PDB file of C-alpha atoms in Angstrom:
ATOM      1  CA  MET A 351       8.792 -25.864  20.700  1.00  0.00           C
ATOM      2  CA  ALA A 352      11.152 -25.085  23.112  1.00  0.00           C
ATOM      3  CA  GLN A 353      10.506 -22.641  26.365  1.00  0.00           C
ATOM      4  CA  LYS A 354      12.427 -19.907  26.536  1.00  0.00           C
ATOM      5  CA  SER A 355      14.659 -18.526  29.400  1.00  0.00           C
ATOM      6  CA  THR A 356      12.654 -16.382  31.946  1.00  0.00           C
ATOM      7  CA  VAL A 357      15.164 -12.924  32.593  1.00  0.00           C
ATOM      8  CA  TYR A 358      15.162 -12.441  36.053  1.00  0.00           C
ATOM      9  CA  LYS A 359      16.404  -8.847  37.443  1.00  0.00           C
ATOM     10  CA  VAL A 360      18.159  -9.280  40.521  1.00  0.00           C
ATOM     11  CA  GLU A 361      19.847  -6.049  42.057  1.00  0.00           C
ATOM     12  CA  LEU A 362      22.511  -7.399  43.724  1.00  0.00           C
ATOM     13  CA  SER A 363      24.128  -5.372  47.376  1.00  0.00           C
ATOM     14  CA  VAL A 364      27.179  -6.842  48.865  1.00  0.00           C
ATOM     15  CA  SER A 365      28.424  -5.727  51.490  1.00  0.00           C
ATOM     16  CA  ASP A 366      31.200  -8.538  52.415  1.00  0.00           C
ATOM     17  CA  MET A 367      33.345  -7.501  55.767  1.00  0.00           C
ATOM     18  CA  ASP A 368      36.330 -10.364  54.921  1.00  0.00           C
ATOM     19  CA  ARG A 369      37.414  -9.112  51.691  1.00  0.00           C
ATOM     20  CA  HIS A 370      36.781  -5.356  52.029  1.00  0.00           C
ATOM     21  CA  TYR A 371      34.226  -5.288  48.968  1.00  0.00           C
ATOM     22  CA  TYR A 372      31.228  -3.289  49.228  1.00  0.00           C
ATOM     23  CA  GLU A 373      28.743  -2.611  45.617  1.00  0.00           C
ATOM     24  CA  THR A 374      25.545  -3.124  43.834  1.00  0.00           C
ATOM     25  CA  HIS A 375      25.449  -5.719  40.779  1.00  0.00           C
ATOM     26  CA  LYS A 376      22.552  -4.658  37.768  1.00  0.00           C
ATOM     27  CA  LEU A 377      22.328  -8.581  36.825  1.00  0.00           C
ATOM     28  CA  THR A 378      20.365  -9.253  34.112  1.00  0.00           C
ATOM     29  CA  VAL A 379      20.357 -13.410  34.668  1.00  0.00           C
ATOM     30  CA  ALA A 380      18.607 -15.819  32.644  1.00  0.00           C
ATOM     31  CA  LYS A 381      16.659 -18.803  34.093  1.00  0.00           C
ATOM     32  CA  HIS A 382      16.878 -21.778  31.692  1.00  0.00           C
ATOM     33  CA  PRO A 383      13.070 -23.908  31.964  1.00  0.00           C
ATOM     34  CA  SER A 384      14.800 -26.929  33.710  1.00  0.00           C
ATOM     35  CA  GLU A 385      16.379 -24.352  36.770  1.00  0.00           C
ATOM     36  CA  THR A 386      15.200 -24.369  39.864  1.00  0.00           C
ATOM     37  CA  ASP A 387      14.041 -21.574  41.888  1.00  0.00           C
ATOM     38  CA  GLU A 388      17.212 -22.542  44.094  1.00  0.00           C
ATOM     39  CA  ARG A 389      19.854 -23.134  41.796  1.00  0.00           C
ATOM     40  CA  LEU A 390      19.062 -19.556  40.391  1.00  0.00           C
ATOM     41  CA  MET A 391      19.459 -18.645  43.714  1.00  0.00           C
ATOM     42  CA  VAL A 392      22.947 -20.302  44.908  1.00  0.00           C
ATOM     43  CA  ARG A 393      23.984 -18.415  41.285  1.00  0.00           C
ATOM     44  CA  VAL A 394      23.562 -15.196  43.011  1.00  0.00           C
ATOM     45  CA  LEU A 395      24.787 -16.128  46.448  1.00  0.00           C
ATOM     46  CA  ALA A 396      27.883 -18.101  43.882  1.00  0.00           C
ATOM     47  CA  PHE A 397      28.175 -14.425  42.551  1.00  0.00           C
ATOM     48  CA  ALA A 398      27.857 -12.150  46.030  1.00  0.00           C
ATOM     49  CA  LEU A 399      30.271 -14.398  47.666  1.00  0.00           C
ATOM     50  CA  ASN A 400      32.719 -13.285  45.000  1.00  0.00           C
ATOM     51  CA  ALA A 401      31.503 -10.758  43.894  1.00  0.00           C
ATOM     52  CA  HIS A 402      34.141  -8.188  42.136  1.00  0.00           C
ATOM     53  CA  GLU A 403      34.225  -6.111  38.644  1.00  0.00           C
ATOM     54  CA  HIS A 404      35.219  -8.418  36.074  1.00  0.00           C
ATOM     55  CA  LEU A 405      32.455 -11.116  37.437  1.00  0.00           C
ATOM     56  CA  GLU A 406      29.971 -12.354  34.899  1.00  0.00           C
ATOM     57  CA  MET A 407      26.867 -14.226  35.172  1.00  0.00           C
ATOM     58  CA  THR A 408      27.138 -16.995  31.892  1.00  0.00           C
ATOM     59  CA  LYS A 409      24.614 -18.443  29.535  1.00  0.00           C
ATOM     60  CA  GLY A 410      24.623 -21.611  32.685  1.00  0.00           C
ATOM     61  CA  LEU A 411      22.791 -24.854  32.068  1.00  0.00           C
ATOM     62  CA  SER A 412      22.076 -23.773  28.648  1.00  0.00           C
ATOM     63  CA  THR A 413      25.976 -24.318  27.030  1.00  0.00           C
ATOM     64  CA  ASP A 414      27.999 -26.958  28.527  1.00  0.00           C
ATOM     65  CA  ASP A 415      31.705 -25.761  28.288  1.00  0.00           C
ATOM     66  CA  GLU A 416      31.154 -22.818  30.253  1.00  0.00           C
ATOM     67  CA  PRO A 417      30.081 -22.427  34.102  1.00  0.00           C
ATOM     68  CA  ASP A 418      27.862 -20.177  35.810  1.00  0.00           C
ATOM     69  CA  VAL A 419      29.555 -18.089  36.945  1.00  0.00           C
ATOM     70  CA  TRP A 420      33.281 -16.957  35.614  1.00  0.00           C
ATOM     71  CA  GLN A 421      35.719 -13.893  35.743  1.00  0.00           C
ATOM     72  CA  LYS A 422      37.995 -13.239  33.245  1.00  0.00           C
ATOM     73  CA  SER A 423      41.002 -10.637  33.289  1.00  0.00           C
ATOM     74  CA  LEU A 424      41.814  -7.724  31.539  1.00  0.00           C
ATOM     75  CA  SER A 425      43.360 -10.071  28.234  1.00  0.00           C
ATOM     76  CA  GLY A 426      40.320 -12.606  28.210  1.00  0.00           C
ATOM     77  CA  GLU A 427      41.857 -15.163  30.302  1.00  0.00           C
ATOM     78  CA  LEU A 428      39.802 -17.345  33.039  1.00  0.00           C
ATOM     79  CA  GLU A 429      40.509 -16.295  36.297  1.00  0.00           C
ATOM     80  CA  LEU A 430      37.564 -17.775  38.138  1.00  0.00           C
ATOM     81  CA  TRP A 431      35.622 -20.242  36.952  1.00  0.00           C
ATOM     82  CA  ILE A 432      32.227 -21.483  39.707  1.00  0.00           C
ATOM     83  CA  ALA A 433      30.492 -24.010  38.854  1.00  0.00           C
ATOM     84  CA  LEU A 434      27.521 -24.860  41.545  1.00  0.00           C
ATOM     85  CA  GLY A 435      25.680 -28.395  41.734  1.00  0.00           C
ATOM     86  CA  GLN A 436      27.558 -31.821  41.354  1.00  0.00           C
ATOM     87  CA  PRO A 437      29.582 -31.660  38.444  1.00  0.00           C
ATOM     88  CA  SER A 438      30.869 -34.538  37.372  1.00  0.00           C
ATOM     89  CA  GLU A 439      35.174 -35.504  37.880  1.00  0.00           C
ATOM     90  CA  LYS A 440      35.738 -34.730  34.117  1.00  0.00           C
ATOM     91  CA  VAL A 441      34.562 -31.729  34.521  1.00  0.00           C
ATOM     92  CA  VAL A 442      36.375 -30.495  37.646  1.00  0.00           C
ATOM     93  CA  ARG A 443      39.643 -31.785  35.639  1.00  0.00           C
ATOM     94  CA  GLN A 444      38.549 -29.979  32.304  1.00  0.00           C
ATOM     95  CA  SER A 445      38.005 -26.804  34.708  1.00  0.00           C
ATOM     96  CA  CYS A 446      40.742 -26.644  36.901  1.00  0.00           C
ATOM     97  CA  GLY A 447      42.794 -26.801  33.589  1.00  0.00           C
ATOM     98  CA  LYS A 448      41.122 -23.956  32.340  1.00  0.00           C
ATOM     99  CA  ALA A 449      41.094 -21.495  34.523  1.00  0.00           C
ATOM    100  CA  ASP A 450      43.179 -20.388  37.685  1.00  0.00           C
ATOM    101  CA  ASN A 451      40.950 -21.025  40.096  1.00  0.00           C
ATOM    102  CA  VAL A 452      37.707 -23.068  40.264  1.00  0.00           C
ATOM    103  CA  ILE A 453      35.174 -23.447  42.840  1.00  0.00           C
ATOM    104  CA  VAL A 454      32.241 -25.609  42.805  1.00  0.00           C
ATOM    105  CA  TYR A 455      29.301 -24.808  45.013  1.00  0.00           C
ATOM    106  CA  ALA A 456      27.919 -28.232  45.942  1.00  0.00           C
ATOM    107  CA  TYR A 457      24.635 -28.117  47.422  1.00  0.00           C
ATOM    108  CA  GLY A 458      21.586 -30.981  47.409  1.00  0.00           C
ATOM    109  CA  GLY A 459      21.902 -32.508  50.582  1.00  0.00           C
ATOM    110  CA  ARG A 460      22.787 -35.942  51.154  1.00  0.00           C
ATOM    111  CA  SER A 461      22.872 -36.437  47.256  1.00  0.00           C
ATOM    112  CA  ALA A 462      26.228 -33.189  48.038  1.00  0.00           C
ATOM    113  CA  GLU A 463      28.368 -35.641  50.553  1.00  0.00           C
ATOM    114  CA  ILE A 464      27.748 -38.950  48.330  1.00  0.00           C
ATOM    115  CA  TRP A 465      28.741 -36.909  44.897  1.00  0.00           C
ATOM    116  CA  TRP A 466      32.246 -35.920  47.209  1.00  0.00           C
ATOM    117  CA  ASP A 467      32.712 -38.218  48.849  1.00  0.00           C
ATOM    118  CA  LYS A 468      32.940 -40.330  44.744  1.00  0.00           C
ATOM    119  CA  ILE A 469      35.419 -37.276  43.242  1.00  0.00           C
ATOM    120  CA  ARG A 470      36.781 -36.384  47.036  1.00  0.00           C
ATOM    121  CA  ASN A 471      40.585 -38.495  46.106  1.00  0.00           C
ATOM    122  CA  SER A 472      40.351 -37.664  42.777  1.00  0.00           C
ATOM    123  CA  THR A 473      40.623 -33.740  42.685  1.00  0.00           C
ATOM    124  CA  ALA A 474      43.101 -34.453  45.925  1.00  0.00           C
ATOM    125  CA  ARG A 475      45.372 -33.208  43.817  1.00  0.00           C
ATOM    126  CA  PHE A 476      43.580 -29.820  42.021  1.00  0.00           C
ATOM    127  CA  ASP A 477      45.387 -27.069  43.949  1.00  0.00           C
ATOM    128  CA  ASN A 478      43.420 -24.214  41.657  1.00  0.00           C
ATOM    129  CA  LEU A 479      39.765 -27.038  43.695  1.00  0.00           C
ATOM    130  CA  ARG A 480      38.178 -25.286  45.926  1.00  0.00           C
ATOM    131  CA  VAL A 481      34.970 -27.036  46.749  1.00  0.00           C
ATOM    132  CA  VAL A 482      31.885 -25.074  49.348  1.00  0.00           C
ATOM    133  CA  ASN A 483      29.006 -27.131  50.476  1.00  0.00           C
ATOM    134  CA  LEU A 484      25.709 -25.151  50.647  1.00  0.00           C
ATOM    135  CA  ALA A 485      23.088 -26.893  53.216  1.00  0.00           C
ATOM    136  CA  GLU A 486      19.940 -27.781  51.738  1.00  0.00           C
ATOM    137  CA  ALA A 487      18.011 -26.211  54.520  1.00  0.00           C
ATOM    138  CA  GLU A 488      19.509 -22.739  53.645  1.00  0.00           C
ATOM    139  CA  THR A 489      19.439 -23.533  49.771  1.00  0.00           C
ATOM    140  CA  GLY A 490      15.939 -24.589  50.012  1.00  0.00           C
ATOM    141  CA  ALA A 491      15.156 -21.101  52.038  1.00  0.00           C
ATOM    142  CA  LEU A 492      16.767 -19.142  49.023  1.00  0.00           C
ATOM    143  CA  ALA A 493      14.673 -20.919  46.768  1.00  0.00           C
ATOM    144  CA  LYS A 494      11.601 -18.465  48.911  1.00  0.00           C
ATOM    145  CA  LEU A 495      13.326 -15.116  47.835  1.00  0.00           C
ATOM    146  CA  ALA A 496      13.221 -15.833  44.169  1.00  0.00           C
ATOM    147  CA  SER A 497      12.042 -13.488  41.643  1.00  0.00           C
ATOM    148  CA  ARG A 498      11.875 -11.808  38.712  1.00  0.00           C
ATOM    149  CA  ALA A 499      12.743  -8.570  40.179  1.00  0.00           C
ATOM    150  CA  MET A 500      14.928  -8.163  43.150  1.00  0.00           C
ATOM    151  CA  ARG A 501      16.377  -6.248  45.569  1.00  0.00           C
ATOM    152  CA  VAL A 502      18.823  -8.385  47.579  1.00  0.00           C
ATOM    153  CA  GLN A 503      21.820  -7.734  49.950  1.00  0.00           C
ATOM    154  CA  VAL A 504      24.263  -9.423  50.382  1.00  0.00           C
ATOM    155  CA  ASN A 505      26.280  -9.091  54.083  1.00  0.00           C
ATOM    156  CA  ILE A 506      29.284 -11.493  54.811  1.00  0.00           C
ATOM    157  CA  GLN A 507      31.102 -10.888  58.030  1.00  0.00           C
ATOM    158  CA  ASP A 508      33.419 -13.714  59.287  1.00  0.00           C
ATOM    159  CA  GLY A 509      32.690 -16.624  56.441  1.00  0.00           C
ATOM    160  CA  ASP A 510      29.377 -16.061  57.637  1.00  0.00           C
ATOM    161  CA  VAL A 511      26.679 -14.569  55.189  1.00  0.00           C
ATOM    162  CA  MET A 512      23.113 -13.159  55.619  1.00  0.00           C
ATOM    163  CA  VAL A 513      20.679 -12.747  52.284  1.00  0.00           C
ATOM    164  CA  SER A 514      18.129 -10.233  52.702  1.00  0.00           C
ATOM    165  CA  VAL A 515      14.825  -9.919  50.350  1.00  0.00           C
ATOM    166  CA  ASP A 516      12.454  -7.752  51.000  1.00  0.00           C
ATOM    167  CA  ASP A 517      12.315  -8.478  54.959  1.00  0.00           C
ATOM    168  CA  GLU A 518      13.205 -12.036  54.234  1.00  0.00           C
ATOM    169  CA  ILE A 519      16.886 -12.823  55.859  1.00  0.00           C
ATOM    170  CA  VAL A 520      17.970 -16.050  55.155  1.00  0.00           C
ATOM    171  CA  TYR A 521      21.066 -16.953  57.038  1.00  0.00           C
ATOM    172  CA  VAL A 522      23.592 -19.064  54.879  1.00  0.00           C
ATOM    173  CA  THR A 523      26.829 -20.715  56.305  1.00  0.00           C
ATOM    174  CA  PRO A 524      29.119 -22.130  53.430  1.00  0.00           C
ATOM    175  CA  ASP A 525      31.200 -25.536  54.575  1.00  0.00           C
ATOM    176  CA  ASN A 526      34.734 -25.753  53.298  1.00  0.00           C
ATOM    177  CA  TRP A 527      35.212 -29.689  52.174  1.00  0.00           C
ATOM    178  CA  LYS A 528      38.308 -28.205  50.087  1.00  0.00           C
TER     179      LYS A 528
END
């Protein structure tokens, strides 16, 4: 019998001084049985870093043809496609063809570096692609903050990110690779 997703309720307050965006989002996030707490929290972080009134969590791992987070225009065009981890070059290429902007949030330490070295040259032609690396120690610390009901505060200033849940704080410094 297949396991079901675990539902997480997240109240995400974003204070993004870089983009002048200040809003609270109530998110219901389905955590796939094979998804780790680290990946779940990277998904929440990616949402916060790109927060917008039309940004949405997708079905994520349970579907192959959707990103982890996306933003569609009012007429249904894909404005932003956000993928996590280390997608194949084929997936990156297809994503860049489907959406106006694509952001890959890579994480996983040395394996992310190896992945990027492998696909860097073949993805150089995509002007609508950004690749952002998240340090392994930082995403590991984020994983420890995960709980089924969370109130997450994310403050962004000068590219630095502070994530707090209850009394715990994790500082994240995204590294723009492309």
